[in-house]
Tab-separated table of C-alpha atoms in Angstrom:
chain	number	residue	atom	x	y	z
A	1	MET	CA	-90.923	-10.356	22.010
A	2	ALA	CA	-90.953	-8.855	25.284
A	3	GLY	CA	-93.765	-6.723	26.345
A	4	ALA	CA	-93.051	-2.505	27.110
A	5	GLY	CA	-91.184	-2.211	29.853
A	6	GLY	CA	-90.092	-5.943	29.678
A	7	THR	CA	-86.434	-7.381	29.757
A	8	LYS	CA	-84.476	-8.247	26.875
A	9	ASN	CA	-82.860	-11.450	27.157
A	10	SER	CA	-78.970	-11.429	26.233
A	11	THR	CA	-75.622	-13.844	26.636
A	12	VAL	CA	-72.726	-12.163	27.450
A	13	ALA	CA	-69.148	-13.899	27.003
A	14	LYS	CA	-67.030	-14.305	30.331
A	15	PRO	CA	-63.348	-13.841	29.907
A	16	SER	CA	-61.204	-17.496	29.594
A	17	SER	CA	-58.793	-17.652	33.011
A	18	SER	CA	-55.676	-18.346	30.680
A	19	ALA	CA	-56.889	-14.476	28.762
A	20	THR	CA	-57.074	-12.948	32.299
A	21	ALA	CA	-53.544	-14.847	33.382
A	22	LYS	CA	-52.194	-13.579	30.435
A	23	ARG	CA	-53.764	-10.645	30.865
A	24	ASN	CA	-53.245	-9.969	33.888
A	25	ASN	CA	-49.312	-11.054	32.836
A	26	SER	CA	-49.056	-8.081	30.405
A	27	ASN	CA	-49.792	-5.777	33.005
A	28	LEU	CA	-47.577	-6.478	35.104
A	29	LYS	CA	-44.552	-6.318	32.904
A	30	LEU	CA	-45.558	-3.362	32.381
A	31	GLN	CA	-45.909	-1.910	35.664
A	32	GLN	CA	-43.046	-3.301	36.418
A	33	GLN	CA	-41.006	-1.063	33.072
A	34	GLN	CA	-42.678	2.179	34.330
A	35	LEU	CA	-41.393	1.316	37.860
A	36	PRO	CA	-38.243	2.914	38.115
A	37	GLN	CA	-35.708	-0.454	38.530
A	38	THR	CA	-33.042	-0.241	41.714
A	39	PRO	CA	-29.096	-0.433	40.712
A	40	SER	CA	-29.063	-3.897	41.607
A	41	THR	CA	-31.238	-4.556	38.683
A	42	ARG	CA	-30.149	-2.888	36.067
A	43	ARG	CA	-26.489	-4.105	37.496
A	44	GLN	CA	-28.404	-7.660	36.931
A	45	ASN	CA	-29.754	-6.838	33.623
A	46	LEU	CA	-26.455	-5.150	32.298
A	47	LEU	CA	-24.827	-8.320	33.476
A	48	GLN	CA	-27.418	-10.795	31.264
A	49	LEU	CA	-25.889	-8.313	27.963
A	50	VAL	CA	-22.812	-8.666	28.811
A	51	ALA	CA	-22.421	-12.345	29.210
A	52	ALA	CA	-25.026	-12.496	25.830
A	53	ALA	CA	-22.733	-10.112	23.786
A	54	ALA	CA	-19.432	-12.879	24.987
A	55	SER	CA	-21.359	-15.573	23.605
A	56	ALA	CA	-21.893	-14.394	20.657
A	57	THR	CA	-17.958	-13.037	20.471
A	58	ALA	CA	-17.472	-16.630	21.564
A	59	ALA	CA	-19.192	-18.436	18.579
A	60	ALA	CA	-17.668	-15.932	16.515
A	61	HIS	CA	-14.333	-16.639	17.374
A	62	THR	CA	-14.771	-20.432	17.670
A	63	PHE	CA	-16.269	-19.916	13.513
A	64	LEU	CA	-13.075	-18.040	13.444
A	65	THR	CA	-10.965	-21.353	14.541
A	66	ASN	CA	-13.032	-23.319	11.765
A	67	HIS	CA	-13.380	-21.964	9.328
A	68	ASP	CA	-9.734	-19.895	8.990
A	69	LEU	CA	-8.472	-21.907	6.755
A	70	ALA	CA	-11.278	-21.338	4.454
A	71	LEU	CA	-11.772	-18.087	4.630
A	72	HIS	CA	-9.430	-15.584	2.396
A	73	PRO	CA	-6.501	-13.100	5.046
A	74	ALA	CA	-8.469	-10.074	4.814
A	75	GLN	CA	-11.519	-11.832	6.287
A	76	THR	CA	-10.254	-13.425	9.503
A	77	LEU	CA	-8.019	-10.636	9.966
A	78	THR	CA	-11.136	-8.585	10.056
A	79	LEU	CA	-12.969	-11.194	12.108
A	80	GLU	CA	-9.728	-11.462	14.436
A	81	SER	CA	-9.421	-7.599	15.153
A	82	ASN	CA	-12.777	-7.098	15.639
A	83	ILE	CA	-13.391	-10.279	18.275
A	84	SER	CA	-10.362	-8.128	20.102
A	85	ALA	CA	-12.470	-5.218	20.139
A	86	VAL	CA	-14.886	-6.500	21.221
A	87	SER	CA	-13.423	-9.240	23.991
A	88	LEU	CA	-11.581	-5.678	25.522
A	89	SER	CA	-14.967	-4.212	25.533
A	90	ILE	CA	-15.996	-6.738	26.943
A	91	SER	CA	-13.414	-6.679	30.174
A	92	ASN	CA	-13.319	-2.619	30.398
A	93	LEU	CA	-17.123	-2.995	30.834
A	94	LEU	CA	-16.698	-4.868	33.227
A	95	SER	CA	-13.912	-3.648	35.075
A	96	LEU	CA	-15.433	-0.624	35.146
A	97	ILE	CA	-19.016	-1.559	37.255
A	98	HIS	CA	-17.317	-3.762	40.318
A	99	HIS	CA	-17.713	-7.460	38.641
A	100	PRO	CA	-15.214	-10.509	38.662
A	101	ILE	CA	-15.233	-12.401	35.086
A	102	ALA	CA	-17.473	-14.539	36.373
A	103	PHE	CA	-16.811	-16.113	33.224
A	104	ALA	CA	-14.900	-16.926	29.988
A	105	VAL	CA	-13.320	-13.455	27.488
A	106	PRO	CA	-12.948	-15.029	24.617
A	107	ARG	CA	-9.869	-14.412	22.534
A	108	PRO	CA	-8.533	-14.779	18.904
A	109	PRO	CA	-5.784	-16.621	18.291
A	110	PRO	CA	-6.770	-20.068	17.093
A	111	PRO	CA	-5.368	-23.558	19.108
A	112	PRO	CA	-2.092	-25.450	17.822
A	113	PRO	CA	-0.526	-26.200	15.325
A	114	SER	CA	-0.443	-23.172	13.821
A	115	TRP	CA	-2.376	-21.715	10.787
A	116	PHE	CA	1.165	-21.676	8.850
A	117	TYR	CA	1.519	-25.499	9.278
A	118	ARG	CA	-2.580	-26.333	9.221
A	119	PHE	CA	-1.996	-24.292	5.954
A	120	MET	CA	0.549	-25.961	4.738
A	121	SER	CA	-0.948	-29.863	5.571
A	122	SER	CA	-4.383	-29.028	4.977
A	123	GLN	CA	-5.201	-30.862	1.579
A	124	SER	CA	-7.371	-28.502	-0.479
A	125	ASN	CA	-4.283	-26.336	0.244
A	126	ASN	CA	-4.311	-24.711	-3.699
A	127	ASP	CA	-2.316	-22.427	-5.357
A	128	GLN	CA	-5.393	-19.185	-5.685
A	129	LEU	CA	-5.529	-19.029	-1.331
A	130	PHE	CA	-1.089	-19.195	-1.174
A	131	ILE	CA	-0.753	-15.851	-3.484
A	132	GLU	CA	-4.120	-14.759	-1.790
A	133	SER	CA	-1.809	-15.381	1.559
A	134	PHE	CA	1.432	-14.421	0.513
A	135	ARG	CA	1.283	-12.721	-2.490
A	136	MET	CA	2.683	-14.625	-4.767
A	137	SER	CA	2.809	-17.974	-6.410
A	138	LYS	CA	4.442	-21.439	-4.477
A	139	GLN	CA	7.099	-20.932	-7.823
A	140	SER	CA	8.229	-17.662	-6.437
A	141	PHE	CA	7.987	-18.324	-3.082
A	142	SER	CA	10.170	-21.552	-3.248
A	143	TYR	CA	12.941	-19.811	-5.632
A	144	LEU	CA	12.522	-17.078	-3.119
A	145	LEU	CA	12.687	-18.724	-0.324
A	146	ALA	CA	15.858	-20.443	-2.239
A	147	LEU	CA	17.954	-16.913	-2.498
A	148	LEU	CA	17.418	-15.841	0.944
A	149	THR	CA	18.240	-18.439	3.208
A	150	PRO	CA	21.576	-17.806	3.635
A	151	SER	CA	20.826	-14.938	5.180
A	152	LEU	CA	18.873	-16.646	7.496
A	153	SER	CA	20.306	-18.484	9.503
A	154	SER	CA	20.601	-15.733	12.576
A	155	LEU	CA	16.933	-16.912	13.202
A	156	THR	CA	15.808	-20.137	15.432
A	157	ILE	CA	12.328	-20.551	13.191
A	158	PRO	CA	12.190	-23.138	10.335
A	159	PRO	CA	12.803	-20.571	6.957
A	160	ASN	CA	9.613	-21.152	5.021
A	161	TYR	CA	8.342	-20.102	8.040
A	162	ALA	CA	10.468	-16.688	8.619
A	163	VAL	CA	9.642	-15.997	4.810
A	164	SER	CA	6.344	-16.567	4.486
A	165	ALA	CA	5.462	-14.079	7.838
A	166	THR	CA	7.078	-11.259	6.423
A	167	LEU	CA	5.505	-11.875	3.490
A	168	PHE	CA	2.445	-12.487	5.240
A	169	ARG	CA	2.714	-9.267	7.375
A	170	LEU	CA	3.373	-7.157	3.869
A	171	ALA	CA	1.063	-8.553	1.642
A	172	HIS	CA	-2.058	-8.118	4.573
A	173	GLY	CA	-0.543	-5.411	6.840
A	174	ALA	CA	-1.179	-7.691	9.270
A	175	SER	CA	0.631	-6.930	12.802
A	176	PHE	CA	3.073	-8.185	14.704
A	177	ASN	CA	0.247	-10.137	17.515
A	178	ALA	CA	-1.376	-11.815	14.562
A	179	VAL	CA	1.783	-12.701	11.857
A	180	ALA	CA	2.641	-14.075	16.276
A	181	ARG	CA	-0.637	-16.025	16.509
A	182	ARG	CA	-0.403	-17.614	12.930
A	183	PHE	CA	3.001	-19.006	12.947
A	184	ASP	CA	2.983	-20.537	16.416
A	185	LEU	CA	5.331	-17.270	17.387
A	186	ASP	CA	5.554	-15.086	20.321
A	187	SER	CA	6.067	-11.373	19.344
A	188	PRO	CA	9.247	-9.838	19.899
A	189	THR	CA	10.477	-13.079	17.846
A	190	ALA	CA	7.776	-11.555	14.906
A	191	CYS	CA	9.132	-8.650	14.476
A	192	ARG	CA	13.143	-9.618	14.513
A	193	VAL	CA	12.439	-12.055	12.414
A	194	PHE	CA	10.307	-9.611	9.702
A	195	TYR	CA	13.728	-7.286	9.835
A	196	VAL	CA	15.880	-9.634	9.418
A	197	VAL	CA	14.236	-10.716	6.417
A	198	CYS	CA	13.558	-7.537	4.844
A	199	LYS	CA	17.159	-7.210	4.704
A	200	ALA	CA	17.622	-10.751	3.281
A	201	ILE	CA	15.435	-9.141	0.681
A	202	ILE	CA	17.798	-6.317	-0.103
A	203	ASP	CA	21.046	-7.600	0.166
A	204	ASN	CA	19.902	-10.821	-1.539
A	205	LEU	CA	17.191	-9.647	-4.626
A	206	GLY	CA	19.588	-6.094	-5.175
A	207	HIS	CA	20.205	-6.690	-8.726
A	208	PHE	CA	16.281	-6.302	-8.972
A	209	PHE	CA	17.421	-2.317	-9.649
A	210	GLU	CA	18.516	-3.766	-12.985
A	211	LEU	CA	19.722	0.114	-14.085
A	212	ARG	CA	23.534	-0.734	-14.187
A	213	THR	CA	22.693	-3.504	-15.616
A	214	ASP	CA	20.056	-3.956	-17.805
A	215	LEU	CA	19.981	0.059	-20.430
A	216	ASN	CA	20.061	-1.668	-23.640
A	217	ARG	CA	16.478	-3.149	-22.312
A	218	ILE	CA	15.198	0.020	-20.424
A	219	VAL	CA	16.255	2.479	-23.226
A	220	LEU	CA	14.765	0.180	-25.937
A	221	GLY	CA	11.474	0.211	-24.096
A	222	PHE	CA	10.723	3.659	-23.816
A	223	GLY	CA	11.624	4.713	-27.362
A	224	TRP	CA	8.482	2.944	-27.985
A	225	ILE	CA	6.440	5.037	-26.139
A	226	SER	CA	8.313	8.116	-28.366
A	227	LEU	CA	10.912	8.964	-25.782
A	228	PRO	CA	14.888	8.514	-27.681
A	229	ASN	CA	17.395	7.084	-25.093
A	230	CYS	CA	15.356	7.753	-22.498
A	231	CYS	CA	16.522	5.714	-19.062
A	232	GLY	CA	13.599	6.222	-16.701
A	233	VAL	CA	10.201	8.435	-15.359
A	234	LEU	CA	12.231	9.973	-11.483
A	235	GLY	CA	9.058	11.173	-9.334
A	236	ILE	CA	7.658	11.434	-6.051
A	237	ASP	CA	5.452	9.231	-4.083
A	238	SER	CA	3.716	9.771	-0.243
A	239	PHE	CA	3.339	7.928	2.524
A	240	ALA	CA	0.809	8.564	5.906
A	241	VAL	CA	2.923	8.778	9.409
A	242	LYS	CA	0.209	8.146	12.280
A	243	GLY	CA	1.346	11.270	14.727
A	244	ASN	CA	2.943	15.170	14.293
A	245	LEU	CA	5.894	14.064	13.823
A	246	PHE	CA	6.573	16.239	10.499
A	247	GLY	CA	3.574	18.880	11.333
A	248	GLU	CA	-0.017	18.223	11.196
A	249	ASN	CA	-1.070	15.874	7.320
A	250	GLY	CA	3.144	15.588	7.441
A	251	TYR	CA	4.765	12.628	5.212
A	252	VAL	CA	7.537	10.637	4.526
A	253	MET	CA	8.158	10.593	0.679
A	254	VAL	CA	9.830	7.795	-1.412
A	255	GLN	CA	11.905	9.038	-4.833
A	256	ALA	CA	12.071	6.471	-8.048
A	257	LEU	CA	12.637	5.719	-11.564
A	258	VAL	CA	11.043	3.313	-12.991
A	259	ASP	CA	10.801	1.649	-16.286
A	260	SER	CA	8.533	1.421	-19.444
A	261	GLU	CA	7.740	-1.921	-17.549
A	262	GLY	CA	6.593	-0.316	-14.834
A	263	ARG	CA	9.479	-2.157	-12.547
A	264	PHE	CA	11.781	-0.226	-10.166
A	265	LEU	CA	15.187	1.192	-11.422
A	266	ASP	CA	16.260	2.995	-7.793
A	267	VAL	CA	14.769	4.285	-4.717
A	268	SER	CA	15.525	6.039	-2.387
A	269	ALA	CA	12.914	6.819	0.571
A	270	GLY	CA	11.803	8.261	3.654
A	271	TRP	CA	12.613	11.245	3.131
A	272	PRO	CA	10.020	14.228	5.905
A	273	SER	CA	7.542	16.111	3.687
A	274	THR	CA	9.350	19.022	5.616
A	275	MET	CA	12.066	18.405	2.885
A	276	LYS	CA	11.001	20.670	-0.957
A	277	PRO	CA	11.631	17.603	-3.908
A	278	GLU	CA	14.453	19.847	-4.742
A	279	MET	CA	16.740	18.581	-2.131
A	280	VAL	CA	15.432	15.488	-1.736
A	281	LEU	CA	16.383	14.678	-5.123
A	282	ARG	CA	20.186	15.676	-4.519
A	283	GLN	CA	20.677	14.515	-1.015
A	284	SER	CA	19.786	11.114	-2.605
A	285	GLU	CA	22.705	7.973	-4.802
A	286	LEU	CA	21.154	8.338	-8.192
A	287	PHE	CA	21.912	12.296	-8.407
A	288	SER	CA	25.871	11.734	-6.779
A	289	ALA	CA	25.685	9.215	-9.275
A	290	ILE	CA	25.235	10.866	-12.138
A	291	GLU	CA	26.531	14.300	-10.902
A	292	GLU	CA	29.520	13.562	-9.108
A	293	SER	CA	30.549	9.697	-9.073
A	294	ARG	CA	29.654	9.819	-13.383
A	295	GLU	CA	28.843	5.549	-13.159
A	296	LEU	CA	25.755	6.271	-14.736
A	297	LEU	CA	23.901	7.650	-17.786
A	298	ILE	CA	26.899	7.786	-19.637
A	299	GLY	CA	26.230	5.927	-23.008
A	300	PRO	CA	25.857	6.256	-25.933
A	301	SER	CA	23.967	8.848	-27.453
A	302	TYR	CA	20.981	8.909	-29.979
A	303	GLU	CA	21.231	11.231	-32.971
A	304	LEU	CA	17.528	12.788	-34.213
A	305	ASN	CA	16.353	12.807	-37.504
A	306	ASP	CA	17.102	16.806	-37.569
A	307	GLY	CA	21.179	15.386	-36.551
A	308	THR	CA	20.957	16.837	-33.349
A	309	SER	CA	22.563	14.716	-30.476
A	310	ILE	CA	20.119	14.091	-27.972
A	311	PRO	CA	22.330	12.298	-24.521
A	312	GLN	CA	20.940	9.942	-21.890
A	313	TYR	CA	18.942	11.069	-19.964
A	314	ILE	CA	15.806	10.583	-17.115
A	315	LEU	CA	12.257	12.210	-17.049
A	316	GLY	CA	11.569	14.343	-14.409
A	317	GLU	CA	7.762	15.368	-12.675
A	318	SER	CA	7.540	19.262	-12.779
A	319	CYS	CA	8.605	19.398	-8.922
A	320	PHE	CA	12.358	18.936	-9.917
A	321	PRO	CA	14.900	21.038	-11.528
A	322	LEU	CA	15.518	20.725	-14.749
A	323	LEU	CA	19.216	19.729	-16.033
A	324	PRO	CA	20.880	18.252	-18.921
A	325	TRP	CA	20.188	14.640	-17.449
A	326	LEU	CA	17.026	15.048	-16.069
A	327	ILE	CA	14.382	16.510	-18.383
A	328	THR	CA	11.214	17.978	-16.565
A	329	PRO	CA	7.855	19.207	-18.246
A	330	PHE	CA	7.539	22.145	-19.986
A	331	ARG	CA	5.849	25.244	-18.018
A	332	LYS	CA	3.084	27.971	-19.373
A	333	SER	CA	6.391	30.382	-18.661
A	334	ASP	CA	8.094	28.409	-20.990
A	335	THR	CA	8.040	30.719	-23.641
A	336	ASP	CA	10.275	31.122	-26.475
A	337	ASP	CA	10.140	35.260	-28.320
A	338	HIS	CA	9.713	34.412	-31.585
A	339	GLU	CA	6.481	32.098	-30.187
A	340	ASP	CA	3.200	32.583	-32.771
A	341	GLU	CA	0.473	35.394	-32.322
A	342	ASP	CA	-1.623	31.552	-32.685
A	343	ASP	CA	-0.314	30.724	-29.405
A	344	VAL	CA	-1.977	33.435	-27.489
A	345	ASN	CA	-5.176	33.555	-26.054
A	346	ASP	CA	-7.789	36.091	-24.148
A	347	GLY	CA	-3.791	37.486	-22.878
A	348	CYS	CA	-2.373	34.371	-21.384
A	349	LEU	CA	0.426	32.648	-23.548
A	350	ASN	CA	-0.044	28.810	-24.143
A	351	LEU	CA	2.488	26.183	-25.161
A	352	SER	CA	3.171	26.220	-28.738
A	353	SER	CA	2.205	22.606	-30.293
A	354	SER	CA	5.728	20.628	-29.958
A	355	LYS	CA	5.951	21.714	-25.867
A	356	GLN	CA	2.254	20.467	-25.773
A	357	ALA	CA	3.427	17.229	-27.781
A	358	PHE	CA	6.088	16.643	-25.207
A	359	ASN	CA	4.415	17.755	-23.153
A	360	SER	CA	1.412	15.025	-23.535
A	361	VAL	CA	4.420	12.711	-24.383
A	362	HIS	CA	6.178	12.943	-20.938
A	363	ASN	CA	2.334	12.384	-18.649
A	364	ARG	CA	2.216	9.430	-20.370
A	365	GLY	CA	5.904	8.500	-18.733
A	366	MET	CA	4.558	9.729	-15.417
A	367	GLU	CA	1.482	7.221	-16.058
A	368	LEU	CA	4.288	4.478	-15.327
A	369	LEU	CA	4.567	5.890	-12.203
A	370	ASP	CA	1.205	5.949	-11.301
A	371	THR	CA	1.028	2.863	-11.830
A	372	ALA	CA	3.797	1.314	-10.683
A	373	PHE	CA	3.301	2.377	-6.714
A	374	GLY	CA	-0.254	1.461	-7.592
A	375	ARG	CA	1.040	-2.128	-7.966
A	376	LEU	CA	3.003	-2.041	-5.171
A	377	ARG	CA	0.928	-0.031	-2.922
A	378	SER	CA	-1.580	-2.990	-3.591
A	379	ARG	CA	0.465	-6.101	-3.473
A	380	TRP	CA	2.088	-5.207	-0.421
A	381	ARG	CA	-1.117	-3.604	1.810
A	382	ILE	CA	1.812	-3.030	4.900
A	383	LEU	CA	2.353	0.859	2.163
A	384	SER	CA	-1.150	2.289	3.065
A	385	LYS	CA	-1.213	2.194	6.178
A	386	GLU	CA	-0.017	5.302	8.214
A	387	TRP	CA	3.520	4.577	9.810
A	388	MET	CA	4.258	4.762	13.224
A	389	GLU	CA	6.068	6.970	14.140
A	390	GLU	CA	8.500	5.036	16.843
A	391	SER	CA	10.085	2.393	13.781
A	392	ILE	CA	9.494	4.907	11.418
A	393	GLU	CA	13.805	4.160	10.588
A	394	SER	CA	12.062	1.115	9.312
A	395	PHE	CA	10.430	2.417	7.470
A	396	PRO	CA	12.880	2.266	4.455
A	397	TYR	CA	13.468	-0.603	4.771
A	398	VAL	CA	10.338	-1.711	4.495
A	399	VAL	CA	9.633	-0.221	1.035
A	400	VAL	CA	13.625	-0.761	-0.570
A	401	ALA	CA	12.090	-4.725	0.770
A	402	CYS	CA	8.954	-4.296	-1.122
A	403	CYS	CA	10.217	-3.077	-4.501
A	404	LEU	CA	12.795	-5.292	-4.183
A	405	LEU	CA	9.765	-7.681	-4.505
A	406	HIS	CA	8.097	-6.280	-6.582
A	407	ASN	CA	10.920	-6.531	-10.199
A	408	PHE	CA	11.020	-9.967	-9.164
A	409	LEU	CA	7.734	-11.718	-9.590
A	410	ILE	CA	7.331	-9.006	-12.181
A	411	LYS	CA	10.348	-11.691	-13.995
A	412	SER	CA	8.901	-14.164	-12.995
A	413	ASN	CA	6.113	-13.218	-14.969
A	414	GLU	CA	3.136	-13.524	-11.261
A	415	GLU	CA	0.233	-11.205	-12.404
A	416	PHE	CA	-0.335	-7.758	-10.391
A	417	PRO	CA	-3.407	-7.864	-8.310
A	418	ASP	CA	-6.595	-6.821	-9.778
A	419	GLU	CA	-7.696	-3.519	-7.580
A	420	ASP	CA	-4.572	-0.905	-8.305
A	421	SER	CA	-6.377	0.754	-11.346
A	422	ASP	CA	-7.752	3.625	-9.413
A	423	TYR	CA	-4.942	4.845	-7.448
A	424	MET	CA	-2.895	7.883	-8.529
A	425	ARG	CA	-0.496	9.850	-6.134
A	426	ASN	CA	-0.112	13.047	-4.750
A	427	HIS	CA	0.418	15.050	-7.825
A	428	ASP	CA	0.552	17.815	-5.563
A	429	LEU	CA	4.496	18.874	-4.985
A	430	PRO	CA	4.627	22.997	-6.261
A	431	ASP	CA	6.632	23.023	-9.381
A	432	TYR	CA	10.497	23.353	-9.522
A	433	GLU	CA	10.524	26.786	-9.288
A	434	GLY	CA	14.431	27.652	-10.303
A	435	GLU	CA	15.767	28.554	-13.285
A	436	GLY	CA	16.923	25.693	-15.901
A	437	ASP	CA	19.340	24.744	-17.239
A	438	GLU	CA	20.874	25.330	-20.513
A	439	THR	CA	21.800	22.292	-21.792
A	440	GLY	CA	17.932	20.457	-20.038
A	441	GLU	CA	16.223	23.115	-21.622
A	442	ARG	CA	17.778	22.490	-25.431
A	443	ILE	CA	17.278	18.854	-25.151
A	444	ARG	CA	14.262	19.612	-24.212
A	445	SER	CA	13.434	21.822	-26.994
A	446	ALA	CA	15.159	19.068	-29.739
A	447	ILE	CA	13.148	16.282	-28.937
A	448	ALA	CA	9.812	18.555	-28.494
A	449	SER	CA	10.413	19.672	-32.625
A	450	ASP	CA	11.302	15.779	-33.258
A	451	LEU	CA	7.791	15.133	-31.351
A	452	SER	CA	5.947	17.170	-32.960
A	453	ARG	CA	7.165	16.845	-37.366
A	454	TRP	CA	6.199	12.534	-35.963
A	455	GLU	CA	2.064	14.394	-35.138
A	456	ASP	CA	3.096	16.612	-38.314
A	457	CYS	CA	3.466	13.198	-40.543
């Protein structure tokens, strides 16, 4: 023990040389970070980050070209779009800092041979992948190709390339550049091929609009949902347009007639949202064929249980006028002088039970339009994209082509896409405000009374 005033022996550990070096390096880096960077240093750091981004983009491009046959087409299009966007951003960034491109900025096009050639040659190619790519089975594609080939002689590429390229664009909303890369074309050729094939579809598949050729089947189908002698349900759907061609939030309208199985029977497309639905109807070929040339709805009448004779008619949504051949739903203002007191509730006049029964069946008919348009948009994704103002004149042809392909695939017993169940059309169109036709009112009331009697049985 140390005496008073003595010193205490102790051992103090000295830091190792390696620990000292690490601490000195850390301090140096901290000092460097705290010191203001020169423009040259910042520029060098930025270039290093750009080089890293370019390297990662190149790796993504390599992955895409090596696995494009295994990925879903929607995945390849998304990845390709992202690669293009990043590549463009890198190029723009380098131009802003006035630096020549010292490394390759990757581009998305796959190397030859084309994607479609490799797709068709692949031993692993299966029917499900074919359906995902072109929205139909190989069997249906072969039949469609045989129907269209005689009309494609003006093209310089094989018919199977032309039809496949068109179906791919319709199915996925792919740009002409994306289509061109996959089918070994240039963009102008891809554009021309697309419109030539769409015209061929309209010219060769027009008989799939069966209003004139298979009316007995159509009427029978509606009979099963309590709509005697009905020849279709008529309504309007809206499609987005990019820009202000038709004003703010403007769109184009498509008037369509569908049957009980969701087939399109008549389509009138491309009407601006600045028009009232009534004017769209009156300027359509369907209206002319019924009102003027008397070509349609001239079949035999149907006799209800009470002896009332019901001519052939079409069910129309409330934005249209009530006509002798176009039966729209009852409105709350559509009341009779002999309405029961039970129909008065809180000072508001409600619909009678017969009118409610008719409107209920009418709603079921209108749901057929929702289903048909939902399936159409789900299968042909090009219709869910905003249409460009500069190509708005081509919109009607594309819509009609898609509707005919829709009918063709129903006839071929192709399954519908799974993702169409939640689609709802634009139901914000204003109700027709004019007076209804007296003959139309009589026919509608007779159907309503007949429906009410069946409900009471």
